[in-house]
Coordinates of C-alpha atoms in Angstrom, one line a residue:
Chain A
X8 CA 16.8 83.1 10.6
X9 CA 19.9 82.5 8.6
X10 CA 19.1 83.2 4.8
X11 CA 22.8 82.2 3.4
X12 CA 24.7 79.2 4.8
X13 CA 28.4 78.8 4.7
X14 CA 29.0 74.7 5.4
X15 CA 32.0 75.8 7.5
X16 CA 32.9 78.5 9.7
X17 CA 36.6 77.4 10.1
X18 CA 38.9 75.3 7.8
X19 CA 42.4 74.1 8.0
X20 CA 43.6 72.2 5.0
X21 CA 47.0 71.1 3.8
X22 CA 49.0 72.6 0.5
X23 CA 47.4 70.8 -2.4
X24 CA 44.5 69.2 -1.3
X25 CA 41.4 70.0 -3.4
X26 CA 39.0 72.6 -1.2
X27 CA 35.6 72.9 -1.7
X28 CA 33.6 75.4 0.1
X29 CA 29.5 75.5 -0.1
X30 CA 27.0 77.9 0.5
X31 CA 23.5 77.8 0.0
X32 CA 20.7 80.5 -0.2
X33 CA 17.2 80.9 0.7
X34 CA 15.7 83.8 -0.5
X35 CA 15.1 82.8 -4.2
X36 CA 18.1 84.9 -5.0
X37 CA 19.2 84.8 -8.7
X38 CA 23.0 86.1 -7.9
X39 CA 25.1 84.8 -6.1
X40 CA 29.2 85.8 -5.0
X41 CA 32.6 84.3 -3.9
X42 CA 34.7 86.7 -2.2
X43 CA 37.4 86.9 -0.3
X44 CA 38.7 89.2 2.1
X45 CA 42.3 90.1 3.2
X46 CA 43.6 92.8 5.4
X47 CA 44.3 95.6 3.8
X48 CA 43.1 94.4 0.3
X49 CA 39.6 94.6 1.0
X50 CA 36.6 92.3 -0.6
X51 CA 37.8 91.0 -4.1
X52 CA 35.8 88.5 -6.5
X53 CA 36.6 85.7 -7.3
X54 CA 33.4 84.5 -9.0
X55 CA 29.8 85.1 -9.5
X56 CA 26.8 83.7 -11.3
X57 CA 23.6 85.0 -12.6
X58 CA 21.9 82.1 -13.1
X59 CA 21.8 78.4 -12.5
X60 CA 25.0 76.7 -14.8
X61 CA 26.5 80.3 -15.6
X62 CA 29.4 81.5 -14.2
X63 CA 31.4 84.8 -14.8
X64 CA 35.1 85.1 -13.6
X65 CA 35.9 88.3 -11.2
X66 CA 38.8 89.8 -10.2
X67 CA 41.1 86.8 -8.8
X68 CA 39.8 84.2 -10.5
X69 CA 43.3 82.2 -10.6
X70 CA 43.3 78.9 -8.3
X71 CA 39.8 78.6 -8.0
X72 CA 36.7 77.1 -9.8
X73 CA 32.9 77.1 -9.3
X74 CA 29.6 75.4 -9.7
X75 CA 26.1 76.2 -9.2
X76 CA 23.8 73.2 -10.6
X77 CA 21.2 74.1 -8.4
X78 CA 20.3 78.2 -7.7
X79 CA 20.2 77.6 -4.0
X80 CA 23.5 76.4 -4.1
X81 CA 26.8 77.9 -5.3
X82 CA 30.5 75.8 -4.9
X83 CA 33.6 77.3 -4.4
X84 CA 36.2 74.6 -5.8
X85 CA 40.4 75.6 -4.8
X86 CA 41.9 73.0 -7.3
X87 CA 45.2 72.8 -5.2
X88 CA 45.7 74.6 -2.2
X89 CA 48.0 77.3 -1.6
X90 CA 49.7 79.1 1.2
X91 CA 48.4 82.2 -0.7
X92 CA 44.6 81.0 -0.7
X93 CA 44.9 81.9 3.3
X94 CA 42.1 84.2 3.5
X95 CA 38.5 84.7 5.2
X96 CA 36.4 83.4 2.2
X97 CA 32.6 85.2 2.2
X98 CA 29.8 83.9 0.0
X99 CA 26.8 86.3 -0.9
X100 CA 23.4 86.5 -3.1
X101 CA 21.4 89.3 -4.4
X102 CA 18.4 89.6 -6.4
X103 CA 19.1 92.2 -9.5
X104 CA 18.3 95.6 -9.7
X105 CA 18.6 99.0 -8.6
X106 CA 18.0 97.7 -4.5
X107 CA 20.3 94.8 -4.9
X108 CA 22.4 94.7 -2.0
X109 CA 23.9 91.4 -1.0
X110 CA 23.3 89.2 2.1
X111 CA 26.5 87.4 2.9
X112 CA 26.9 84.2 4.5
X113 CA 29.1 84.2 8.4
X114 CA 32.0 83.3 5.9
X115 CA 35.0 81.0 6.1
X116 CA 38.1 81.7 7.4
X117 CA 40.6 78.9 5.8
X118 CA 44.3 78.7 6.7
X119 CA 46.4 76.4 4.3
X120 CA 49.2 75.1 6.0
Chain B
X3 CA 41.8 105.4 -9.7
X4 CA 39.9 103.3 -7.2
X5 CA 36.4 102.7 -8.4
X6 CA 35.0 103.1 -5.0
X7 CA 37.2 105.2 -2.4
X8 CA 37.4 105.8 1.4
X9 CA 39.3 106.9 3.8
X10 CA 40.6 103.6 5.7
X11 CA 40.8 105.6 9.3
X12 CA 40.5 105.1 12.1
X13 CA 38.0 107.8 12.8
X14 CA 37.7 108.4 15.9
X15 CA 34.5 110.0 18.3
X16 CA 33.6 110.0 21.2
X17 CA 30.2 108.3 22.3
X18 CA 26.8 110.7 21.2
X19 CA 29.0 112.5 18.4
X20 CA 27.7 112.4 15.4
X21 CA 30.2 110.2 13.1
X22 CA 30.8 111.0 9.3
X23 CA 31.5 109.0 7.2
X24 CA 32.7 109.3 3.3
X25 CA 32.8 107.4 0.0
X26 CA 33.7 108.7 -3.7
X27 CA 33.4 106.6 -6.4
X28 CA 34.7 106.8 -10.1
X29 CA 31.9 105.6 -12.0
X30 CA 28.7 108.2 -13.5
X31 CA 27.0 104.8 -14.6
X32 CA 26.8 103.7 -11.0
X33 CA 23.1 104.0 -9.6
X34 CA 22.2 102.6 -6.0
X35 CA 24.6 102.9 -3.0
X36 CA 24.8 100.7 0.0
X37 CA 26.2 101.0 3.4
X38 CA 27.3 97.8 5.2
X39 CA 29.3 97.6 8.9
X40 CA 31.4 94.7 9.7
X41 CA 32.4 93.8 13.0
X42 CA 35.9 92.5 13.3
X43 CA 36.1 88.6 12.2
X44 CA 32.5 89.1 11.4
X45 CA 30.4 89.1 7.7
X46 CA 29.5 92.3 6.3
X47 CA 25.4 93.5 6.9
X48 CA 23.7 95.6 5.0
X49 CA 23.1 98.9 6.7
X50 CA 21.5 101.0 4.4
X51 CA 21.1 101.9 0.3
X52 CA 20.1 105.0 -1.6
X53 CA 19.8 105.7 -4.8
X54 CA 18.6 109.3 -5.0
X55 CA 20.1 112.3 -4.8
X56 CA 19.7 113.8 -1.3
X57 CA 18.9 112.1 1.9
X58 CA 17.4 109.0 3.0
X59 CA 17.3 108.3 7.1
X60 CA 16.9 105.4 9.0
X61 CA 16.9 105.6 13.0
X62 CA 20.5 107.0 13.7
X63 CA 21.5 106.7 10.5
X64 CA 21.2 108.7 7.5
X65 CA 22.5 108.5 4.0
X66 CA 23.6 111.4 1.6
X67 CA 23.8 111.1 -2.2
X68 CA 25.3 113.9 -4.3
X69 CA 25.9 112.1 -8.0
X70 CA 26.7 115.2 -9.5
X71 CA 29.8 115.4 -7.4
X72 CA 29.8 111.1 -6.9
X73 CA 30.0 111.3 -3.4
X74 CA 28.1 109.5 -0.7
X75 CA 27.9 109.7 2.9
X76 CA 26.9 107.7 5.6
X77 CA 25.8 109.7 9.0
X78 CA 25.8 108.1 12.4
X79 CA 23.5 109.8 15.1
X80 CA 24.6 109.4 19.1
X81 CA 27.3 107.3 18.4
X82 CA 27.5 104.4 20.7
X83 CA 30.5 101.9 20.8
X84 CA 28.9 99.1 19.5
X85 CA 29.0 101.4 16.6
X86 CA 32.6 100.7 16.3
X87 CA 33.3 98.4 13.2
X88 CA 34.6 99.1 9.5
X89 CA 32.2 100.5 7.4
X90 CA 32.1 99.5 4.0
X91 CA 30.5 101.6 1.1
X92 CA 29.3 99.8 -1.9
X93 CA 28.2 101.1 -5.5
X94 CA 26.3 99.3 -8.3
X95 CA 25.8 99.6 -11.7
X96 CA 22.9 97.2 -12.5
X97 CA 24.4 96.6 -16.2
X98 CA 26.7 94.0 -13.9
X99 CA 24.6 93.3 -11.6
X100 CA 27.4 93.3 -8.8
X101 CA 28.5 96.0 -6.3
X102 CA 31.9 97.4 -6.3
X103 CA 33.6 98.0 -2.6
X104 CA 35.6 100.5 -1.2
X105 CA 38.0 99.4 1.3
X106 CA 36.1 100.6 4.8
X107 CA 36.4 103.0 7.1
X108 CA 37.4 101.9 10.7
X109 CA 35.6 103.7 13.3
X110 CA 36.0 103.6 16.8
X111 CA 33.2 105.2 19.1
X112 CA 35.2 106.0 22.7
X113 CA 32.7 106.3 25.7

């Protein structure tokens, strides 16, 4: 029973294509999350939303955009692709509150060659 | 400062040890605490939370929460090696609504 869906589990794209990586919820979830993960660095945001339409820039927003028209669905946008966008990319919702942990989607690991 | 810190390991133990592992985190606001372990090349899952002082137990695993001293714990009973992932300790504040990660602990559980 898979609750958040990444569209793609593996990605290879070329420097300066325009990226866009889905994920879609299915637990009502108001939040959701783009991270991504590099050895070493650990989990850092990139961008979150609280609501349908909003979206709040996190820690590394540089290089990427969003969109969430629908609240099942949250877009991760990589204007133009970047050796230094290689990463594992993880998408994750939460419903607020004191027991809000996150579910996170299988993630995407992207190479940008 | 790190807002949320721990050790990065490895911490090693041997299989049916009990395995400790630590998280300190910078922020008095901060008021529910999660566990998650993360299998190499895998996603993170959501192991346990607490948000009281004291413990909270579930199965092998047992969570402590001291927030006078900001300190939280994660205790693994009987280790086994498929306990052997990074463990990641997460904090939130619910004026964000977002959690704040340490970096994980690596832990390797030799039989």
């Amino acid at each position: 029973d898979v609750k958040v869906t990444q569209s793609s589990r593996y990605l290879v794209k070329r420097t300066g294509e325009k990226v866009f990586l889905e994920c879609v919820q299915d637990m009502d979830h108001e939040n959701m999350f783009w991270y991504r993960q590099d050895p070493g660095l650990g989990l850092r945001l990139i961008y979150f939303s609280y609501d349908v339409k909003m979206k709040e820039k996190g820690d590394i927003p540089e290089g990427y955009s969003v969109s969430r028209e629908k609240k099942e669905r949250f877009s991760l946008i990589l204007e133009s692709a970047s050796t230094n966008q290689t990463s594992m990319y993880l998408c994750a919702s939460s419903f607020p509150g004191l027991s809000g942990g996150y579910t996170f989607g299988s993630g995407t690991r992207l190479t940008v060659v | 400062q790190k807002e949320v810190e721990q050790n990065s390991g490895p911490l090693s133990v041997p299989e049916g040890a009990i395995a400790s592992l630590n998280c300190t985190y910078s922020d008095r606001g901060s008021q529910s605490f999660f566990w998650y372990r993360q299998y190499s090349g895998k996603s993170p899952e959501l192991i346990m939370f607490i948000y009281s002082n004291g413990d909270k137990e579930d199965g092998r695993f047992t969570a402590q929460l001291n927030k006078a001293s900001q300190y939280v714990s994660l205790l693994i009973r009987d280790s086994q090696p498929s306990d052997s992932a990074t463990y990641l300790c997460a904090v939130n504040n619910i004026s964000f609504q977002k959690l704040v990660f340490g970096t994980g602990t690596r832990l390797l559980v030799s039989p």
